[in-house]
Coordinates of C-alpha atoms in Angstrom, one line a residue:
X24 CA 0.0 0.0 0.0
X25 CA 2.9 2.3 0.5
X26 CA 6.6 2.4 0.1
X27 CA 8.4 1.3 3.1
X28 CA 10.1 3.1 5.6
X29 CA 13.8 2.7 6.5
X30 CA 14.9 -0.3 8.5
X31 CA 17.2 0.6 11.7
X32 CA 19.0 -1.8 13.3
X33 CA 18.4 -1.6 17.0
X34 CA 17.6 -4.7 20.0
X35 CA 13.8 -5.1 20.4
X36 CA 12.5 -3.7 23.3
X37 CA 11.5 -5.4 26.5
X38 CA 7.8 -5.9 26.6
X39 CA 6.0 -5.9 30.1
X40 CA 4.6 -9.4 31.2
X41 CA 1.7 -7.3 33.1
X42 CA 2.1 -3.8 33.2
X43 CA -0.5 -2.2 36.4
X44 CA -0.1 1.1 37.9
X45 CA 1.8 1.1 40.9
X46 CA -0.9 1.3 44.3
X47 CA 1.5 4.4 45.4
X48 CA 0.6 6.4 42.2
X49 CA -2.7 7.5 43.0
X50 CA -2.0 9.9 45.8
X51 CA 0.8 11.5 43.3
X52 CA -0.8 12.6 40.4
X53 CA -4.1 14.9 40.3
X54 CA -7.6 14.5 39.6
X55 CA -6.6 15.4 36.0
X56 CA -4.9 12.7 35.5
X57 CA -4.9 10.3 32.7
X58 CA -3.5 7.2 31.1
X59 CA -3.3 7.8 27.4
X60 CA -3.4 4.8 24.8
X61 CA -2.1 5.7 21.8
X62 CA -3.4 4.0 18.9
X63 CA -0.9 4.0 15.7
X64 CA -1.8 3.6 12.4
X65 CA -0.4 -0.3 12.5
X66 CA -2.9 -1.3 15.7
X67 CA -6.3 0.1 15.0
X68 CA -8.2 -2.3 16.6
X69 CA -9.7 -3.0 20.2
X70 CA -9.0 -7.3 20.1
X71 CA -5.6 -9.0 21.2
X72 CA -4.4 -5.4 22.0
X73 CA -1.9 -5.6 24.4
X74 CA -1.4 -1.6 25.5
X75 CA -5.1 -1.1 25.7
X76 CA -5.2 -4.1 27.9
X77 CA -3.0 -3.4 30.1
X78 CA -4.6 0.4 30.2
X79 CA -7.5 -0.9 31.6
X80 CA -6.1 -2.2 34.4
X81 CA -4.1 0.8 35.6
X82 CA -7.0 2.4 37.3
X83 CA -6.9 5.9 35.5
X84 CA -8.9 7.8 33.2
X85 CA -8.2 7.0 29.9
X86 CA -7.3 9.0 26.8
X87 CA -7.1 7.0 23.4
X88 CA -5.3 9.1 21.0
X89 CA -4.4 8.8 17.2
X90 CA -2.1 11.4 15.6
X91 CA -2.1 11.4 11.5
X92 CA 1.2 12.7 11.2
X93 CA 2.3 14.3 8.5
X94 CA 5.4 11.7 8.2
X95 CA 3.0 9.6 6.6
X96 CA 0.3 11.7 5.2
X97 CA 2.3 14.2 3.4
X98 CA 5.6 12.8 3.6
X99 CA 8.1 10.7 0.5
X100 CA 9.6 7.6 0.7
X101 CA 13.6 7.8 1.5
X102 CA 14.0 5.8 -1.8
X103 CA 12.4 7.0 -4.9
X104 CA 10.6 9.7 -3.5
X105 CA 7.4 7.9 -3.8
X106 CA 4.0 9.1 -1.3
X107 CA 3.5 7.4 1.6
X108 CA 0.1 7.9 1.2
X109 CA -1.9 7.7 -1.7
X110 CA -5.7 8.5 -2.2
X111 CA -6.4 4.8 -1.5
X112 CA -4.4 4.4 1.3
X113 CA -5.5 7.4 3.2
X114 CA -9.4 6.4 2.6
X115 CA -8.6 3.0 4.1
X116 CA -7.0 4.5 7.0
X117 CA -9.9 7.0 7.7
X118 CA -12.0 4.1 7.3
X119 CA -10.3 2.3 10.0
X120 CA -9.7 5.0 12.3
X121 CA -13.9 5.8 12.2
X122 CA -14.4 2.1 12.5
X123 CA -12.3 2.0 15.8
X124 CA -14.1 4.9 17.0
X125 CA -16.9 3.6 17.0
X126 CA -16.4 0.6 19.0
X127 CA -14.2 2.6 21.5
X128 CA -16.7 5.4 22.4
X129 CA -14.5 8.0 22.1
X130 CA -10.9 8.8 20.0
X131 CA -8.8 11.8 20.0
X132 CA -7.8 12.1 16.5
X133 CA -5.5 14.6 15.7
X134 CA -3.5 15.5 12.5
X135 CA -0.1 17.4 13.3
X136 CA 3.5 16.1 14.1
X137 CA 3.0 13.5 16.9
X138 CA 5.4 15.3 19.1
X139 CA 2.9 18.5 19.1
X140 CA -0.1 15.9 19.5
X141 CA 0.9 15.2 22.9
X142 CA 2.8 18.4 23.7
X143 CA -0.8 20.1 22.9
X144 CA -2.8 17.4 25.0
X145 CA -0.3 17.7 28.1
X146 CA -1.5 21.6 28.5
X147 CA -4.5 19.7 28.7
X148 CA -4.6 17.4 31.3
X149 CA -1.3 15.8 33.5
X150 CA -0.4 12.6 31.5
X151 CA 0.7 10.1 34.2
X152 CA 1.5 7.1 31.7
X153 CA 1.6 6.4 28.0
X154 CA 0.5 2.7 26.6
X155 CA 1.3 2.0 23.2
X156 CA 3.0 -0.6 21.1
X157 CA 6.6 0.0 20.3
X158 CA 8.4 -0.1 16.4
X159 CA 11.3 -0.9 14.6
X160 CA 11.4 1.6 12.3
X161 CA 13.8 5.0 12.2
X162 CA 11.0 7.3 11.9
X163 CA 8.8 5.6 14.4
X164 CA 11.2 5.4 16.7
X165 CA 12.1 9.2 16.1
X166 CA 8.0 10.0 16.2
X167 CA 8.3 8.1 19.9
X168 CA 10.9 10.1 21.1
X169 CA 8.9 13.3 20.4
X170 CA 6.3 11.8 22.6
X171 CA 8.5 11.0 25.5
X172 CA 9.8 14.7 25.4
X173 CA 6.4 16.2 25.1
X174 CA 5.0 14.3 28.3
X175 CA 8.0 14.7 30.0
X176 CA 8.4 12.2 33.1
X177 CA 5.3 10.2 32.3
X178 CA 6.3 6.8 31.9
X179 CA 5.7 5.1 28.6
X180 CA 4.6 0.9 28.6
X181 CA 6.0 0.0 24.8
X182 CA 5.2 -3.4 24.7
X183 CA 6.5 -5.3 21.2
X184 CA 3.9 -8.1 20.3
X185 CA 1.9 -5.8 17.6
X186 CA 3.2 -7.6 14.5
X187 CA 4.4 -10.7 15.3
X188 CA 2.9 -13.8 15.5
X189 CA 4.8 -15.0 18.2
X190 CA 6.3 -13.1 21.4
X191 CA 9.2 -12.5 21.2
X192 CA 10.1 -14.0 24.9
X193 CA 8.5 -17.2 23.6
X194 CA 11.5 -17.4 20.6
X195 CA 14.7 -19.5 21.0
X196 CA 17.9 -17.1 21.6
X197 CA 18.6 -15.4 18.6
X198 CA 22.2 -16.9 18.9
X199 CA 20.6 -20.2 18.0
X200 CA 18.4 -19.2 15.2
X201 CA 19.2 -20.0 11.5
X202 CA 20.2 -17.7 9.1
X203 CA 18.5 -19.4 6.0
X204 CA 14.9 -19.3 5.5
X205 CA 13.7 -22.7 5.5
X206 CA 15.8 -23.8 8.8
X207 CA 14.3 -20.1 10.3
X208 CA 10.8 -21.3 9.4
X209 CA 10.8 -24.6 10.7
X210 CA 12.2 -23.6 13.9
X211 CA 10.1 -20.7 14.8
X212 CA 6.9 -22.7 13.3
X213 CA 7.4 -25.0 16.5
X214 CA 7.7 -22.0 19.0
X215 CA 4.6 -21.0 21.0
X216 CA 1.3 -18.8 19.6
X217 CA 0.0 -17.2 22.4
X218 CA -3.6 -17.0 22.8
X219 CA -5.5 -13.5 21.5
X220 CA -5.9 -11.4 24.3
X221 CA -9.7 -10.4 24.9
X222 CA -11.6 -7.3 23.7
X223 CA -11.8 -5.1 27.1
X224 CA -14.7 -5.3 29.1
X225 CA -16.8 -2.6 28.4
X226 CA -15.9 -2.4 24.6
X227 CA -18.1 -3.7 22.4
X228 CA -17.4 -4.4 18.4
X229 CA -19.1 -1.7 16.8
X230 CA -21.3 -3.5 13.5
X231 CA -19.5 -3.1 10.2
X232 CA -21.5 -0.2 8.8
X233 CA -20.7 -2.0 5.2
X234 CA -20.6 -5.1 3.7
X235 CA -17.2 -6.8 3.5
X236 CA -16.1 -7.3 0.1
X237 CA -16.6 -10.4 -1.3
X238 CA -14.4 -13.0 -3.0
X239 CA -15.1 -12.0 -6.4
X240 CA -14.8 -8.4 -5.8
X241 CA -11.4 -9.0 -3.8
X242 CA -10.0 -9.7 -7.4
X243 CA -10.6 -13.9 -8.4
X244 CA -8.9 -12.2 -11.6
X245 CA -7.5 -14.1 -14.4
X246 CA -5.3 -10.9 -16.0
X247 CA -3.3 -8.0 -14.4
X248 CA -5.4 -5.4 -15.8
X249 CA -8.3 -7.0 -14.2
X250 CA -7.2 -5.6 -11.3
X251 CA -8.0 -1.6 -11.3
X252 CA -11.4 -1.4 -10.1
X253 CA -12.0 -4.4 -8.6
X254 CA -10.2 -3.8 -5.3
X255 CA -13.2 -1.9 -2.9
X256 CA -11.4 -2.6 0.7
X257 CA -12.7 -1.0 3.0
X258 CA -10.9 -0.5 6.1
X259 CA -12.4 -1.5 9.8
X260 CA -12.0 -3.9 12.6
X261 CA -15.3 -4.5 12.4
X262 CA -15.4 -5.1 8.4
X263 CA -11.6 -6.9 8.6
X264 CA -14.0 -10.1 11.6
X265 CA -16.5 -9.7 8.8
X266 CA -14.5 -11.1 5.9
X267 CA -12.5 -13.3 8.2
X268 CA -15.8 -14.8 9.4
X269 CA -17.2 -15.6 5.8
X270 CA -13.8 -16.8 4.4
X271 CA -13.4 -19.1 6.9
X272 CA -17.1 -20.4 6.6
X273 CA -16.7 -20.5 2.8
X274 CA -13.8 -23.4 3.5
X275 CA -11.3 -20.8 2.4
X276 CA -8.0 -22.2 4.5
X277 CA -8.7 -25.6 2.8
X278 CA -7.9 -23.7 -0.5
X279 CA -5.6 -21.5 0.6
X280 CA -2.2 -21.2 -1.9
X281 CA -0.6 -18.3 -0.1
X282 CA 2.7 -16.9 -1.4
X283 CA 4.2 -18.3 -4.4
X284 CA 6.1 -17.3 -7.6
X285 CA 4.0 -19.3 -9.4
X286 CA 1.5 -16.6 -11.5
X287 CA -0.4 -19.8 -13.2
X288 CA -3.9 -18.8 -14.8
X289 CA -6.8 -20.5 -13.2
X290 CA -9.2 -20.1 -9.9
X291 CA -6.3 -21.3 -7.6
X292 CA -3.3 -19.6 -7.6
X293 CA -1.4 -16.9 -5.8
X294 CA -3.4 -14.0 -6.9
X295 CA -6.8 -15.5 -6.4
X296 CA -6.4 -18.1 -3.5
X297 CA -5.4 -16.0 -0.6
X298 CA -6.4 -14.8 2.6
X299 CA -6.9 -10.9 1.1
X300 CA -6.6 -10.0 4.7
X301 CA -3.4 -8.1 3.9
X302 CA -4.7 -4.2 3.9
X303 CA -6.6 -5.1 7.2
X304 CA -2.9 -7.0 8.7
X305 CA -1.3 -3.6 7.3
X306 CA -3.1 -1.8 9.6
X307 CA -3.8 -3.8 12.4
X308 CA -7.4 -3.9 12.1
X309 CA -6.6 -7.6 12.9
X310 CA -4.0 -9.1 14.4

């Protein structure tokens, strides 16, 4: 959907086994106070959420906050100088972003630098903690700095497990790992898959306010310029369940192909016989 953003090389942060705010903490922080669960544009959903989780256990008000930041809606890719977001893109995203929403109630959305998205909502009210998922990426990493030095003091619980299938604690040492593919796959393949964390209480899926696109309009297409003007995703949590629910009941892992440099005409193949899920993985409308 976009061109990618520069890799950085860094260790992958620790991520808390339970994260609860600390019995002491009340007395110090005002009645202004507020927990803040920032929602990026890779986690927009309310399921196996693991910062909004551990939010609602903390005992404070919450905030949930999303920040559109121009990084992404204005800004070029490094190499080639290509827009991170295109028309598509950014109606997907909105999409998503109304979708969560809806389910959570209530969503500070904001569309400045990140750094003056939380500088502006600390005039606002004293931040005590920040819960998000934490990134990989240079200019992630750089847009989670400007937090930290907007809230000042206010601890910040980064926990890792928004992309992965597997926790990263539940891995073999990295030391021990294979380099090549195949070996990599069949070791991790045997590690643990933790179970999806629950929806909060309280939060309730909000209904997909339209209908998930269907097989044939995902693109069963037989030749590449089939493929303008068949694509109609529509972004959502709620949409994303939707499609999972009838692919699944249409027997669609049984005819699954996946991944493949194979491009072989017919109804199973590696255009036509996949999950489509990937805009809705992109996004983190699922996990």
């Amino acid at each position: 959907l976009s061109a990618m953003p520069r890799w950085r090389k860094a260790p992958p942060p620790a991520t808390p086994a339970t994260v609860q705010c600390q019995p002491g903490l009340a007395p110090t922080v005002s009645d202004n106070a507020v927990a803040v669960v920032w929602f990026k544009w890779s986690d927009l959903r309310t399921a196996d959420h693991e910062p909004l989780h551990a939010a609602h256990s903390c005992g404070l008000p919450l905030v949930y906050l999303h920040v559109y930041d121009p990084v992404w809606t204005q800004g070029k890719s490094p190499i080639g100088g290509f827009a991170r977001t295109g028309p598509a893109r950014m109606k997907f995203w909105r999409e998503s972003v109304e979708d969560l929403k809806r389910t959570l109630g209530t969503l500070r959305v904001v569309e400045k630098e990140t750094g003056q998205a939380f500088a502006e909502l600390a005039r606002e009210v004293e931040i005590a903690a920040v819960y998000a998922y934490d990134d990989f990426c240079d200019e992630e990493i750089q847009m989670t700095a400007a937090a930290k030095k907007a809230v000042g003091t206010a601890p910040f619980h980064l926990f890792w497990h928004g992309l992965t299938l597997n926790s990263k604690q539940d891995l073999p040492p990295i030391a021990s790992l294979p380099e090549l593919y195949k070996p990599y796959k069949n070791a991790v393949s045997r590690c643990l898959v933790r179970d999806p964390l629950p929806r909060p209480a309280g939060l309730k899926l909000c209904e997909a306010r339209v209908e998930p696109v269907t097989r044939h309009e995902a693109g069963e297409v037989t030749r590449p310029d089939d493929l303008p003007g068949r694509e109609r995703w529509q972004g959502g949590e709620s949409v994303a369940l939707r499609f999972l629910a009838d692919y699944i009941a249409a027997s669609g892992p049984a005819l699954y192909v996946g991944s493949s440099d194979s491009m072989h005409p017919g109804e199973r193949n590696a255009v036509n016989a996949t999950t489509r899920l990937s805009p809705w993985l992109a996004f983190g409308c699922v996990s």
